[in-house]
Every structure is written in structure tokens, then in C-alpha cells.
Amino acid sequence: MAFFYFYNYPMKFPAKKILSLFSLSIFLLSACSMLKSVNQNTDSAQVNTNQNDEKNNAPPVKDDVEALGKIINLPVMPEEATWREESSGAPAGKKLTAVVKFSTGDADKVIEQAGNNKFAAAIGTETWFPAELVAQSQLSGDESLKGVSFAADVFLQPPYNQGKITRVNDTNYFVLELSGN
């Protein structure tokens, strides 16, 4: 008799709880599928970026200040550096582009060592430049950085034998462009 009573006992499940559990399970399942989709998109974007770099044969961008100091003369040690070294079959040979940031005092020392031969310059930005400089170039309207350029003689070290260094206006960033054979 007790079994019959238990079997026929009307169970009361609150409709709100059932609806909440159902909604929660659908939400979790959809979140998992969206996460998988985001991961796939991120992976494909990284693959596309790597493929574009390989197609363009773009040299890697480096940020090791000590390694840069072995390639060129650094009269004062920068706080940060991002640089790319390129080789070509052309007579010019090698090309180095570096974005370096000095402390305020060191930036003034670099200017002193560069000498008095200065001229106004505009430099096109690269995608690998620091975000602050890319944003500044976008604000200028012509996608370039304005600054004052000097001869980069103090930075030269074989194989680099010519170049210029440009201090970006209102910053302690410098864009160093060297070439040589």
C-alpha cells in the first residue's frame, strides 16, 4: 500500500525552477559553442598573420635592447626598443629601422651628441611601431609622425654606414633609420 501511495503521490515541481534550469542549460551550451567559435577565429587570424609575413618575407620585429646594442652603437641605453633589420640584394645591402624610447635626460644627451645639423621630418609609421606612435600618426591625418631629424653618425657601426635619427615631436621616442652594405 505504501508503494502505491508513493507512486501516485503528485510531485510538485515549481515551474520557475524548471524554466530556470532549462534556460541555464541552454545558456551554458550556447556559451561553449561561442567560445569554440572565438578560439577558431583567433587561431585562423594568427595563421593568416603568419602567412602574410611569410608571403611578404617580412623580417621579424625584435624588442631586445641588448641585441640591438650588439648591432649598432648605443651612446645611451634606451628604456625600450622595437626594431627590424632587413637584408636585400640591392647595393644598399642592409637596412635597420628602430623605434627607441629614452628617458628625458638621455633623450637630451642623444640630441646633444647628434649635433646641430637638424631638419624637420615626417616619418610613415609601420604596424609594429608602439601603439602610442601609431595613434599619434592617425591623429595627424596623414598617417605620419612629425619630428626633427639629425644625422645618426653616433649610432653607426659596420655594416651600417649612413642614416638618420628622428625625435618624434612631444615624445621621448626616436625613429632610427640606418643603411649599409
Short mmCIF file of C-alpha atoms in Angstrom, two decimals:
data_model
loop_
_atom_site.label_atom_id
_atom_site.label_comp_id
_atom_site.label_asym_id
_atom_site.label_seq_id
_atom_site.Cartn_x
_atom_site.Cartn_y
_atom_site.Cartn_z
CA MET A 1 0.00 0.00 0.00
CA ALA A 2 2.82 2.43 0.77
CA PHE A 3 4.32 1.81 -2.65
CA PHE A 4 1.04 2.64 -4.32
CA TYR A 5 0.72 5.83 -2.28
CA PHE A 6 4.27 6.94 -3.22
CA TYR A 7 3.72 6.11 -6.87
CA ASN A 8 0.52 8.10 -7.08
CA TYR A 9 1.80 10.96 -4.92
CA PRO A 10 1.61 14.08 -7.01
CA MET A 11 5.07 15.63 -7.25
CA LYS A 12 5.11 19.34 -7.33
CA PHE A 13 7.96 20.92 -9.29
CA PRO A 14 7.79 24.66 -9.33
CA ALA A 15 7.56 25.86 -12.90
CA LYS A 16 10.01 28.68 -12.19
CA LYS A 17 12.75 26.22 -11.18
CA ILE A 18 12.22 24.07 -14.26
CA LEU A 19 12.26 27.11 -16.53
CA SER A 20 15.39 28.46 -14.79
CA LEU A 21 17.26 25.15 -15.12
CA PHE A 22 16.27 24.85 -18.77
CA SER A 23 17.36 28.45 -19.52
CA LEU A 24 20.64 27.97 -17.69
CA SER A 25 21.48 24.80 -19.61
CA ILE A 26 20.74 26.48 -22.96
CA PHE A 27 22.85 29.48 -21.97
CA LEU A 28 25.80 27.28 -21.00
CA LEU A 29 25.61 25.25 -24.18
CA SER A 30 25.50 28.36 -26.35
CA ALA A 31 28.39 29.93 -24.42
CA CYS A 32 30.51 26.85 -25.05
CA SER A 33 29.81 26.93 -28.77
CA MET A 34 30.58 30.67 -28.94
CA LEU A 35 33.87 30.13 -27.10
CA LYS A 36 34.84 27.44 -29.59
CA SER A 37 33.99 29.82 -32.46
CA VAL A 38 36.07 32.64 -30.93
CA ASN A 39 39.04 30.32 -30.45
CA GLN A 40 38.81 29.15 -34.06
CA ASN A 41 38.67 32.76 -35.30
CA THR A 42 41.68 33.72 -33.17
CA ASP A 43 43.67 30.73 -34.40
CA SER A 44 42.85 31.50 -38.05
CA ALA A 45 43.77 35.18 -37.57
CA GLN A 46 47.17 34.16 -36.18
CA VAL A 47 47.71 31.77 -39.07
CA ASN A 48 46.75 34.49 -41.58
CA THR A 49 49.13 36.98 -39.95
CA ASN A 50 51.96 34.46 -40.06
CA GLN A 51 51.15 33.61 -43.68
CA ASN A 52 51.11 37.30 -44.64
CA ASP A 53 54.52 37.81 -43.01
CA GLU A 54 55.86 34.76 -44.83
CA LYS A 55 54.39 35.92 -48.14
CA ASN A 56 55.87 39.37 -47.73
CA ASN A 57 59.11 37.88 -46.43
CA ALA A 58 58.92 40.47 -43.69
CA PRO A 59 61.75 40.10 -41.20
CA PRO A 60 60.76 39.59 -37.60
CA VAL A 61 60.30 42.52 -35.27
CA LYS A 62 62.53 42.36 -32.20
CA ASP A 63 62.48 44.15 -28.87
CA ASP A 64 65.74 43.05 -27.27
CA VAL A 65 67.69 46.20 -26.36
CA GLU A 66 70.91 44.27 -25.68
CA ALA A 67 70.78 42.56 -29.08
CA LEU A 68 70.28 45.96 -30.74
CA GLY A 69 73.33 47.23 -28.82
CA LYS A 70 75.44 44.49 -30.43
CA ILE A 71 74.41 45.55 -33.94
CA ILE A 72 74.70 49.33 -33.59
CA ASN A 73 76.38 51.78 -31.24
CA LEU A 74 74.04 52.91 -28.47
CA PRO A 75 75.55 56.02 -26.85
CA VAL A 76 72.97 55.73 -24.04
CA MET A 77 70.83 52.73 -23.18
CA PRO A 78 67.17 53.19 -24.20
CA GLU A 79 64.27 52.32 -21.91
CA GLU A 80 62.68 50.32 -24.71
CA ALA A 81 63.41 49.44 -28.30
CA THR A 82 61.49 47.83 -31.14
CA TRP A 83 63.40 47.17 -34.31
CA ARG A 84 63.56 45.35 -37.61
CA GLU A 85 66.61 44.51 -39.64
CA GLU A 86 66.23 43.83 -43.36
CA SER A 87 68.63 42.47 -45.94
CA SER A 88 68.22 42.93 -49.65
CA GLY A 89 70.18 42.01 -52.72
CA ALA A 90 70.39 45.68 -53.65
CA PRO A 91 73.71 47.55 -53.44
CA ALA A 92 72.46 49.30 -50.31
CA GLY A 93 72.52 45.90 -48.62
CA LYS A 94 71.13 46.09 -45.11
CA LYS A 95 68.56 48.36 -43.56
CA LEU A 96 67.70 48.77 -39.89
CA THR A 97 64.66 50.63 -38.58
CA ALA A 98 64.37 51.01 -34.83
CA VAL A 99 61.99 52.85 -32.55
CA VAL A 100 63.74 53.63 -29.29
CA LYS A 101 62.48 55.41 -26.20
CA PHE A 102 64.89 57.21 -23.92
CA SER A 103 64.37 58.82 -20.55
CA THR A 104 64.04 62.60 -20.72
CA GLY A 105 67.65 63.20 -19.65
CA ASP A 106 69.02 60.59 -22.02
CA ALA A 107 66.91 61.94 -24.88
CA ASP A 108 68.57 65.33 -24.41
CA LYS A 109 72.01 63.64 -24.41
CA VAL A 110 71.21 61.94 -27.72
CA ILE A 111 70.24 65.29 -29.22
CA GLU A 112 73.48 66.87 -27.97
CA GLN A 113 75.58 64.07 -29.47
CA ALA A 114 73.69 64.19 -32.77
CA GLY A 115 74.91 67.70 -33.49
CA ASN A 116 73.45 70.88 -34.90
CA ASN A 117 72.52 69.66 -38.37
CA LYS A 118 68.81 69.18 -37.92
CA PHE A 119 65.80 69.37 -40.18
CA ALA A 120 62.05 68.86 -39.91
CA ALA A 121 60.86 65.44 -40.97
CA ALA A 122 57.76 63.31 -41.37
CA ILE A 123 58.01 59.56 -40.95
CA GLY A 124 55.47 56.99 -42.07
CA THR A 125 54.51 54.53 -39.35
CA GLU A 126 54.71 50.78 -39.52
CA THR A 127 52.21 48.40 -37.93
CA TRP A 128 54.87 47.20 -35.50
CA PHE A 129 55.59 50.67 -34.09
CA PRO A 130 54.50 51.22 -30.46
CA ALA A 131 50.75 51.81 -30.13
CA GLU A 132 51.33 55.34 -28.81
CA LEU A 133 53.11 56.36 -32.00
CA VAL A 134 50.61 54.67 -34.30
CA ALA A 135 47.80 56.53 -32.52
CA GLN A 136 49.71 59.82 -32.81
CA SER A 137 50.19 59.29 -36.54
CA GLN A 138 46.48 58.63 -37.00
CA LEU A 139 45.65 61.88 -35.23
CA SER A 140 47.89 63.81 -37.63
CA GLY A 141 45.57 62.96 -40.50
CA ASP A 142 48.29 61.92 -42.93
CA GLU A 143 49.42 58.75 -41.10
CA SER A 144 52.87 60.17 -40.38
CA LEU A 145 54.88 61.22 -37.38
CA LYS A 146 56.31 64.71 -37.26
CA GLY A 147 59.67 65.34 -35.73
CA VAL A 148 63.19 66.70 -36.02
CA SER A 149 65.86 64.60 -37.76
CA PHE A 150 69.60 64.52 -37.17
CA ALA A 151 72.49 62.61 -38.67
CA ALA A 152 72.83 59.27 -36.92
CA ASP A 153 76.63 59.17 -37.04
CA VAL A 154 76.93 58.38 -33.32
CA PHE A 155 74.88 55.17 -33.84
CA LEU A 156 76.80 53.88 -36.85
CA GLN A 157 78.70 50.64 -36.64
CA PRO A 158 79.58 48.31 -39.55
CA PRO A 159 77.81 47.20 -41.66
CA TYR A 160 75.77 50.39 -41.24
CA ASN A 161 77.48 53.47 -42.62
CA GLN A 162 74.72 56.06 -43.03
CA GLY A 163 71.43 57.03 -41.52
CA LYS A 164 69.29 59.46 -39.62
CA ILE A 165 67.57 59.61 -36.28
CA THR A 166 64.31 61.47 -35.81
CA ARG A 167 62.91 62.60 -32.49
CA VAL A 168 59.13 62.37 -32.63
CA ASN A 169 57.53 65.66 -31.56
CA ASP A 170 56.30 65.83 -27.96
CA THR A 171 57.72 62.41 -27.02
CA ASN A 172 60.94 60.72 -25.96
CA TYR A 173 60.64 58.32 -28.89
CA PHE A 174 63.21 58.31 -31.67
CA VAL A 175 62.99 56.57 -35.03
CA LEU A 176 66.41 55.40 -36.17
CA GLU A 177 66.88 54.54 -39.84
CA LEU A 178 70.26 53.09 -40.85
CA SER A 179 71.54 51.50 -44.04
CA GLY A 180 74.75 49.98 -45.24
CA ASN A 181 76.30 47.09 -47.06
#
